[in-house]
């Protein structure tokens, strides 16, 4: 007889609604009686796994676009994302991992050709504040960090983070003693400063003074090798990007910036030297070098030319050699400016 009364499989929207109801219970600690907590938590973990299975498919089946669409619509109709983010610290590790993957996937799901996650986040920007502050909690930092990187795929959300006071906190997060969390914060920082070209160019132009003062003193001159190495690589990526040409021109007109780059060229690490060279060559190539830059080049000319004669890549690299030849030519030809 049992077979006659098999329960109907839940629709994607029903899975979302049940998840939302349980999250609300857990958020407010509204357990019907003692001992129910574990039961509710186990049920919630199962539902989150089910959401993940609908969005990603499983070993037996691929995801079905109609099911994903229904799930996404229901998810953002209510406050499921808010509840999931707020309740994440209360979930067990497996459920946190699944929840992180669900949130990541939903940022890319289109409903009627619209990314409705972007509209939801636009109206709930305080969720970004919660995700960023997650870097201060070791237990959830990596989950919130992964969610944050997916959310800033939306240009308007990246702009909100760039323009917020949170940007200053990243200089602390990148240098946290926990290596994994510092690396995660570094990945988010890089994403914020490279993904949306026009927004980044606008941010750097508007915040040039404080941003590069912090960047130079706290990252490029950090006592930590990994921090310096990542920072000089990211600086090269930013300055060599065509959309940041105005910022690059300003950066390479500063004698203080040139001194920092010359110090990085003297590092014992070949990796840092090579990344520093990619930025240093922009100072040499600048056709409108200010007099103080010219003076520094002339005062250090013999040392620089001697350095470049021995400066080689481990593997032969034609572009590197061509760039180096050009830099040497530029420095050798300089005349003092009145």
Tab-separated table of C-alpha atoms in Angstrom:
chain	number	residue	atom	x	y	z
A	1	UNK	CA	0.000	0.000	0.000
A	2	UNK	CA	2.812	2.407	0.827
A	3	UNK	CA	3.628	2.911	-2.838
A	4	UNK	CA	0.180	4.407	-3.486
A	5	UNK	CA	0.800	7.292	-1.091
A	6	UNK	CA	4.277	8.397	-2.155
A	7	UNK	CA	4.678	12.080	-1.408
A	8	UNK	CA	4.846	14.333	-4.445
A	9	UNK	CA	8.358	15.735	-5.054
A	10	UNK	CA	8.696	19.326	-3.849
A	11	UNK	CA	8.848	22.100	-6.433
A	12	UNK	CA	11.938	24.374	-6.386
A	13	UNK	CA	9.778	27.199	-4.995
A	14	UNK	CA	8.591	24.949	-2.152
A	15	UNK	CA	12.182	24.027	-1.258
A	16	UNK	CA	13.008	27.755	-1.044
A	17	UNK	CA	9.926	28.509	1.091
A	18	UNK	CA	10.701	25.680	3.505
A	19	UNK	CA	14.332	26.869	3.722
A	20	UNK	CA	13.174	30.424	4.416
A	21	UNK	CA	10.747	29.313	7.138
A	22	UNK	CA	13.424	27.254	8.875
A	23	UNK	CA	15.997	30.045	8.625
A	24	UNK	CA	13.486	32.395	10.275
A	25	UNK	CA	13.046	29.910	13.151
A	26	UNK	CA	16.823	29.552	13.564
A	27	UNK	CA	17.436	33.301	13.272
A	28	UNK	CA	15.037	34.057	16.149
A	29	UNK	CA	15.768	30.846	18.128
A	30	UNK	CA	12.062	29.985	17.994
A	31	UNK	CA	12.395	26.259	18.607
A	32	UNK	CA	9.080	24.646	19.635
A	33	UNK	CA	10.773	22.773	22.490
A	34	UNK	CA	14.179	21.761	23.820
A	35	UNK	CA	15.959	19.160	21.764
A	36	UNK	CA	14.310	20.378	18.562
A	37	UNK	CA	17.291	22.537	17.608
A	38	UNK	CA	19.461	19.703	16.237
A	39	UNK	CA	16.502	18.321	14.343
A	40	UNK	CA	15.753	21.691	12.712
A	41	UNK	CA	19.435	22.222	11.887
A	42	UNK	CA	19.662	18.815	10.209
A	43	UNK	CA	16.505	19.576	8.231
A	44	UNK	CA	17.893	22.941	7.139
A	45	UNK	CA	21.214	21.412	6.025
A	46	UNK	CA	19.255	18.934	3.903
A	47	UNK	CA	17.180	21.704	2.290
A	48	UNK	CA	20.283	23.800	1.473
A	49	UNK	CA	21.848	20.705	-0.109
A	50	UNK	CA	18.666	20.303	-2.141
A	51	UNK	CA	18.870	23.923	-3.349
A	52	UNK	CA	22.470	23.308	-4.402
A	53	UNK	CA	21.472	20.146	-6.237
A	54	UNK	CA	18.759	21.996	-8.228
A	55	UNK	CA	21.186	24.786	-9.200
A	56	UNK	CA	24.227	22.661	-10.012
A	57	UNK	CA	22.680	19.323	-10.893
A	58	UNK	CA	24.063	16.120	-9.405
A	59	UNK	CA	25.756	12.888	-10.463
A	60	UNK	CA	22.542	11.714	-12.179
A	61	UNK	CA	21.264	14.868	-13.853
A	62	UNK	CA	22.195	18.261	-15.207
A	63	UNK	CA	20.481	21.399	-13.804
A	64	UNK	CA	17.116	22.203	-15.451
A	65	UNK	CA	16.876	25.857	-16.470
A	66	UNK	CA	13.141	26.136	-15.666
A	67	UNK	CA	13.712	24.769	-12.150
A	68	UNK	CA	16.660	27.156	-11.623
A	69	UNK	CA	14.505	30.059	-12.791
A	70	UNK	CA	11.658	29.163	-10.375
A	71	UNK	CA	14.108	28.734	-7.511
A	72	UNK	CA	15.784	32.092	-8.216
A	73	UNK	CA	12.495	33.980	-8.422
A	74	UNK	CA	11.246	32.576	-5.120
A	75	UNK	CA	14.628	33.094	-3.454
A	76	UNK	CA	14.694	36.836	-4.135
A	77	UNK	CA	10.956	37.357	-3.679
A	78	UNK	CA	11.319	36.826	0.060
A	79	UNK	CA	14.268	37.651	2.249
A	80	UNK	CA	15.937	34.269	1.863
A	81	UNK	CA	19.349	35.713	0.958
A	82	UNK	CA	19.362	37.992	4.016
A	83	UNK	CA	18.352	35.132	6.317
A	84	UNK	CA	20.932	32.778	4.824
A	85	UNK	CA	23.743	35.326	5.274
A	86	UNK	CA	22.699	36.277	8.805
A	87	UNK	CA	22.252	32.648	9.916
A	88	UNK	CA	25.457	31.354	8.280
A	89	UNK	CA	27.492	31.450	11.551
A	90	UNK	CA	24.914	29.100	13.136
A	91	UNK	CA	25.209	26.447	10.397
A	92	UNK	CA	27.607	23.515	10.437
A	93	UNK	CA	30.628	23.518	8.123
A	94	UNK	CA	29.061	21.419	5.343
A	95	UNK	CA	25.904	23.553	5.296
A	96	UNK	CA	28.048	26.720	5.165
A	97	UNK	CA	29.910	25.361	2.149
A	98	UNK	CA	26.650	24.449	0.392
A	99	UNK	CA	25.095	27.833	1.252
A	100	UNK	CA	28.156	29.618	-0.165
A	101	UNK	CA	27.800	27.710	-3.438
A	102	UNK	CA	24.065	28.456	-3.596
A	103	UNK	CA	24.661	32.209	-3.124
A	104	UNK	CA	27.461	32.149	-5.720
A	105	UNK	CA	25.301	30.412	-8.322
A	106	UNK	CA	22.311	32.713	-7.768
A	107	UNK	CA	24.388	35.782	-8.704
A	108	UNK	CA	24.555	34.401	-12.270
A	109	UNK	CA	20.985	33.140	-12.686
A	110	UNK	CA	18.904	35.158	-15.158
A	111	UNK	CA	15.137	35.518	-14.951
A	112	UNK	CA	13.594	37.035	-18.120
A	113	UNK	CA	17.147	38.057	-19.153
A	114	UNK	CA	17.711	39.968	-15.884
A	115	UNK	CA	20.140	39.238	-13.074
A	116	UNK	CA	17.600	39.666	-10.307
A	117	UNK	CA	20.259	39.094	-7.627
A	118	UNK	CA	21.723	42.462	-8.640
A	119	UNK	CA	18.350	44.214	-8.136
A	120	UNK	CA	17.927	42.565	-4.730
A	121	UNK	CA	21.418	43.583	-3.573
A	122	UNK	CA	20.834	47.122	-4.850
A	123	UNK	CA	17.890	47.358	-2.456
A	124	UNK	CA	19.740	45.590	0.400
A	125	UNK	CA	23.251	47.043	0.312
A	126	UNK	CA	23.687	46.575	4.067
A	127	UNK	CA	24.208	42.860	3.298
A	128	UNK	CA	27.547	43.842	1.751
A	129	UNK	CA	28.506	45.483	5.042
A	130	UNK	CA	27.813	42.170	6.815
A	131	UNK	CA	29.839	40.159	4.269
A	132	UNK	CA	32.858	42.495	4.450
A	133	UNK	CA	32.832	42.545	8.267
A	134	UNK	CA	33.019	38.730	8.036
A	135	UNK	CA	36.780	39.059	7.497
A	136	UNK	CA	36.982	39.834	11.225
A	137	UNK	CA	35.519	36.432	12.168
A	138	UNK	CA	37.825	33.495	11.459
A	139	UNK	CA	34.994	30.954	11.370
A	140	UNK	CA	33.041	32.568	8.542
A	141	UNK	CA	35.629	34.785	6.796
A	142	UNK	CA	36.257	32.424	3.860
A	143	UNK	CA	32.544	31.733	3.263
A	144	UNK	CA	31.564	35.406	3.409
A	145	UNK	CA	34.621	36.292	1.284
A	146	UNK	CA	33.590	33.861	-1.458
A	147	UNK	CA	30.019	35.217	-1.398
A	148	UNK	CA	31.302	38.795	-1.524
A	149	UNK	CA	33.411	38.142	-4.635
A	150	UNK	CA	30.362	36.759	-6.415
A	151	UNK	CA	28.226	39.756	-5.382
A	152	UNK	CA	30.760	42.254	-6.755
A	153	UNK	CA	30.383	40.679	-10.184
A	154	UNK	CA	27.521	43.194	-10.378
A	155	UNK	CA	28.988	46.568	-11.302
A	156	UNK	CA	26.663	48.647	-9.121
A	157	UNK	CA	27.510	46.489	-6.091
A	158	UNK	CA	31.261	46.757	-6.750
A	159	UNK	CA	30.792	50.545	-6.972
A	160	UNK	CA	29.031	50.568	-3.604
A	161	UNK	CA	31.954	48.716	-1.965
A	162	UNK	CA	34.589	50.884	-3.685
A	163	UNK	CA	32.890	54.083	-2.573
A	164	UNK	CA	32.268	52.876	0.987
A	165	UNK	CA	34.503	53.274	4.027
A	166	UNK	CA	35.108	49.516	3.787
A	167	UNK	CA	37.827	50.015	1.166
A	168	UNK	CA	40.146	51.348	3.871
A	169	UNK	CA	39.588	48.183	5.935
A	170	UNK	CA	40.993	45.998	3.162
A	171	UNK	CA	44.475	47.351	3.925
A	172	UNK	CA	44.097	45.693	7.354
A	173	UNK	CA	42.403	42.506	6.136
A	174	UNK	CA	45.139	41.839	3.542
A	175	UNK	CA	47.654	41.772	6.403
A	176	UNK	CA	45.737	39.622	8.880
A	177	UNK	CA	47.969	37.024	10.575
A	178	UNK	CA	45.813	34.137	9.283
A	179	UNK	CA	47.309	33.376	5.854
A	180	UNK	CA	44.126	31.918	4.299
A	181	UNK	CA	41.961	34.867	5.338
A	182	UNK	CA	44.596	37.415	4.267
A	183	UNK	CA	44.840	35.670	0.851
A	184	UNK	CA	41.063	35.665	0.487
A	185	UNK	CA	40.842	39.381	1.335
A	186	UNK	CA	43.632	39.989	-1.164
A	187	UNK	CA	41.679	38.144	-3.888
A	188	UNK	CA	38.583	40.283	-3.168
A	189	UNK	CA	40.664	43.490	-3.175
A	190	UNK	CA	42.142	42.545	-6.549
A	191	UNK	CA	38.690	41.756	-7.957
A	192	UNK	CA	37.370	45.140	-6.777
A	193	UNK	CA	40.272	46.955	-8.463
A	194	UNK	CA	40.350	45.129	-11.791
A	195	UNK	CA	36.926	43.753	-12.769
A	196	UNK	CA	34.800	46.777	-13.709
A	197	UNK	CA	37.163	49.010	-15.677
A	198	UNK	CA	35.196	52.269	-15.865
A	199	UNK	CA	34.109	52.107	-12.202
A	200	UNK	CA	37.686	51.410	-11.080
A	201	UNK	CA	39.080	54.302	-13.160
A	202	UNK	CA	36.502	56.632	-11.603
A	203	UNK	CA	37.286	55.384	-8.081
A	204	UNK	CA	41.066	55.762	-8.498
A	205	UNK	CA	40.756	59.259	-9.980
A	206	UNK	CA	38.450	60.410	-7.165
A	207	UNK	CA	40.384	58.766	-4.312
A	208	UNK	CA	43.918	59.001	-5.684
A	209	UNK	CA	45.613	60.714	-2.716
A	210	UNK	CA	44.500	58.575	0.221
A	211	UNK	CA	44.387	55.346	-1.784
A	212	UNK	CA	47.974	55.456	-3.085
A	213	UNK	CA	49.325	56.859	0.196
A	214	UNK	CA	47.917	53.729	1.899
A	215	UNK	CA	48.894	51.439	-0.981
A	216	UNK	CA	52.523	52.606	-0.985
A	217	UNK	CA	53.152	52.722	2.745
A	218	UNK	CA	51.129	49.727	3.874
A	219	UNK	CA	51.443	47.305	0.962
A	220	UNK	CA	54.454	48.134	-1.248
A	221	UNK	CA	56.601	48.926	1.820
A	222	UNK	CA	55.117	46.184	4.003
A	223	UNK	CA	57.631	44.076	5.951
A	224	UNK	CA	55.763	40.993	4.659
A	225	UNK	CA	57.205	39.510	1.452
A	226	UNK	CA	53.897	38.076	0.193
A	227	UNK	CA	52.099	41.392	0.753
A	228	UNK	CA	54.793	43.268	-1.224
A	229	UNK	CA	54.793	40.702	-4.012
A	230	UNK	CA	51.002	40.720	-4.462
A	231	UNK	CA	50.853	44.515	-4.187
A	232	UNK	CA	53.473	45.220	-6.859
A	233	UNK	CA	51.811	42.711	-9.213
A	234	UNK	CA	48.379	44.325	-8.701
A	235	UNK	CA	49.855	47.819	-9.120
A	236	UNK	CA	51.236	46.776	-12.508
A	237	UNK	CA	47.855	45.323	-13.519
A	238	UNK	CA	46.123	48.592	-12.566
A	239	UNK	CA	48.584	51.027	-14.134
A	240	UNK	CA	49.019	49.058	-17.347
A	241	UNK	CA	45.259	48.927	-17.905
A	242	UNK	CA	44.331	51.371	-20.663
A	243	UNK	CA	41.270	52.616	-18.778
A	244	UNK	CA	43.552	53.854	-15.958
A	245	UNK	CA	45.880	55.865	-18.220
A	246	UNK	CA	45.189	59.191	-16.424
A	247	UNK	CA	45.954	57.614	-13.034
A	248	UNK	CA	49.089	55.976	-14.440
A	249	UNK	CA	50.377	59.323	-15.766
A	250	UNK	CA	49.857	60.861	-12.333
A	251	UNK	CA	51.507	57.945	-10.520
A	252	UNK	CA	54.663	58.008	-12.673
A	253	UNK	CA	55.091	61.755	-12.171
A	254	UNK	CA	55.838	61.353	-8.460
A	255	UNK	CA	59.420	61.172	-7.197
A	256	UNK	CA	58.255	59.395	-4.003
A	257	UNK	CA	56.651	56.649	-6.088
A	258	UNK	CA	59.832	56.331	-8.167
A	259	UNK	CA	61.946	55.889	-5.008
A	260	UNK	CA	59.674	53.070	-3.809
A	261	UNK	CA	59.961	51.333	-7.202
A	262	UNK	CA	63.743	51.669	-7.228
A	263	UNK	CA	63.859	50.050	-3.783
A	264	UNK	CA	61.670	47.191	-5.020
A	265	UNK	CA	64.047	46.671	-7.965
A	266	UNK	CA	66.809	46.058	-5.397
A	267	UNK	CA	64.831	43.298	-3.612
A	268	UNK	CA	66.487	39.893	-3.338
A	269	UNK	CA	63.335	38.261	-4.765
A	270	UNK	CA	63.445	37.899	-8.554
A	271	UNK	CA	59.630	37.821	-8.686
A	272	UNK	CA	59.332	41.200	-6.985
A	273	UNK	CA	62.136	42.653	-9.147
A	274	UNK	CA	60.386	41.620	-12.359
A	275	UNK	CA	56.973	42.940	-11.277
A	276	UNK	CA	58.656	46.172	-10.133
A	277	UNK	CA	60.355	46.493	-13.519
A	278	UNK	CA	56.962	46.431	-15.285
A	279	UNK	CA	55.976	49.517	-13.301
A	280	UNK	CA	59.439	51.153	-13.339
A	281	UNK	CA	59.495	51.104	-17.158
A	282	UNK	CA	56.417	53.392	-17.137
A	283	UNK	CA	58.447	56.075	-15.296
A	284	UNK	CA	61.218	55.779	-17.900
A	285	UNK	CA	58.778	55.806	-20.845
A	286	UNK	CA	56.878	58.895	-19.636
A	287	UNK	CA	57.506	61.526	-22.333
A	288	UNK	CA	56.594	64.344	-19.909
A	289	UNK	CA	58.894	63.491	-17.018
A	290	UNK	CA	58.855	66.227	-14.361
A	291	UNK	CA	62.302	67.777	-13.616
A	292	UNK	CA	62.616	65.995	-10.233
A	293	UNK	CA	62.108	62.586	-11.905
A	294	UNK	CA	64.752	63.432	-14.503
A	295	UNK	CA	67.124	64.489	-11.686
A	296	UNK	CA	66.673	61.158	-9.868
A	297	UNK	CA	67.326	59.209	-13.077
A	298	UNK	CA	70.464	61.252	-13.849
A	299	UNK	CA	71.780	61.050	-10.264
A	300	UNK	CA	71.376	57.253	-10.316
A	301	UNK	CA	72.143	56.728	-14.011
A	302	UNK	CA	75.379	54.737	-13.695
A	303	UNK	CA	73.913	52.479	-10.960
A	304	UNK	CA	70.734	51.876	-12.987
A	305	UNK	CA	72.604	51.091	-16.224
A	306	UNK	CA	74.908	48.716	-14.351
A	307	UNK	CA	71.881	47.041	-12.730
A	308	UNK	CA	70.086	46.556	-16.068
A	309	UNK	CA	73.146	45.099	-17.764
A	310	UNK	CA	72.962	42.163	-15.282
A	311	UNK	CA	69.157	42.031	-14.971
A	312	UNK	CA	67.834	38.939	-16.761
A	313	UNK	CA	64.818	36.662	-16.755
A	314	UNK	CA	65.341	32.996	-15.852
A	315	UNK	CA	63.823	32.027	-19.215
A	316	UNK	CA	64.492	33.997	-22.377
A	317	UNK	CA	61.762	36.571	-22.962
A	318	UNK	CA	61.881	38.750	-26.079
A	319	UNK	CA	59.361	41.312	-24.801
A	320	UNK	CA	61.244	41.736	-21.515
A	321	UNK	CA	64.547	42.233	-23.364
A	322	UNK	CA	62.952	44.781	-25.722
A	323	UNK	CA	61.458	46.694	-22.782
A	324	UNK	CA	64.781	46.661	-20.933
A	325	UNK	CA	66.644	47.955	-24.000
A	326	UNK	CA	64.128	50.781	-24.320
A	327	UNK	CA	64.454	51.715	-20.608
A	328	UNK	CA	68.268	51.767	-20.864
A	329	UNK	CA	68.034	53.953	-23.990
A	330	UNK	CA	65.664	56.387	-22.267
A	331	UNK	CA	67.840	56.724	-19.135
A	332	UNK	CA	71.099	57.025	-21.099
A	333	UNK	CA	69.709	59.828	-23.279
A	334	UNK	CA	68.413	62.052	-20.439
A	335	UNK	CA	69.625	65.634	-20.158
A	336	UNK	CA	69.149	67.732	-16.986
A	337	UNK	CA	66.023	69.932	-17.099
A	338	UNK	CA	66.263	73.534	-16.057
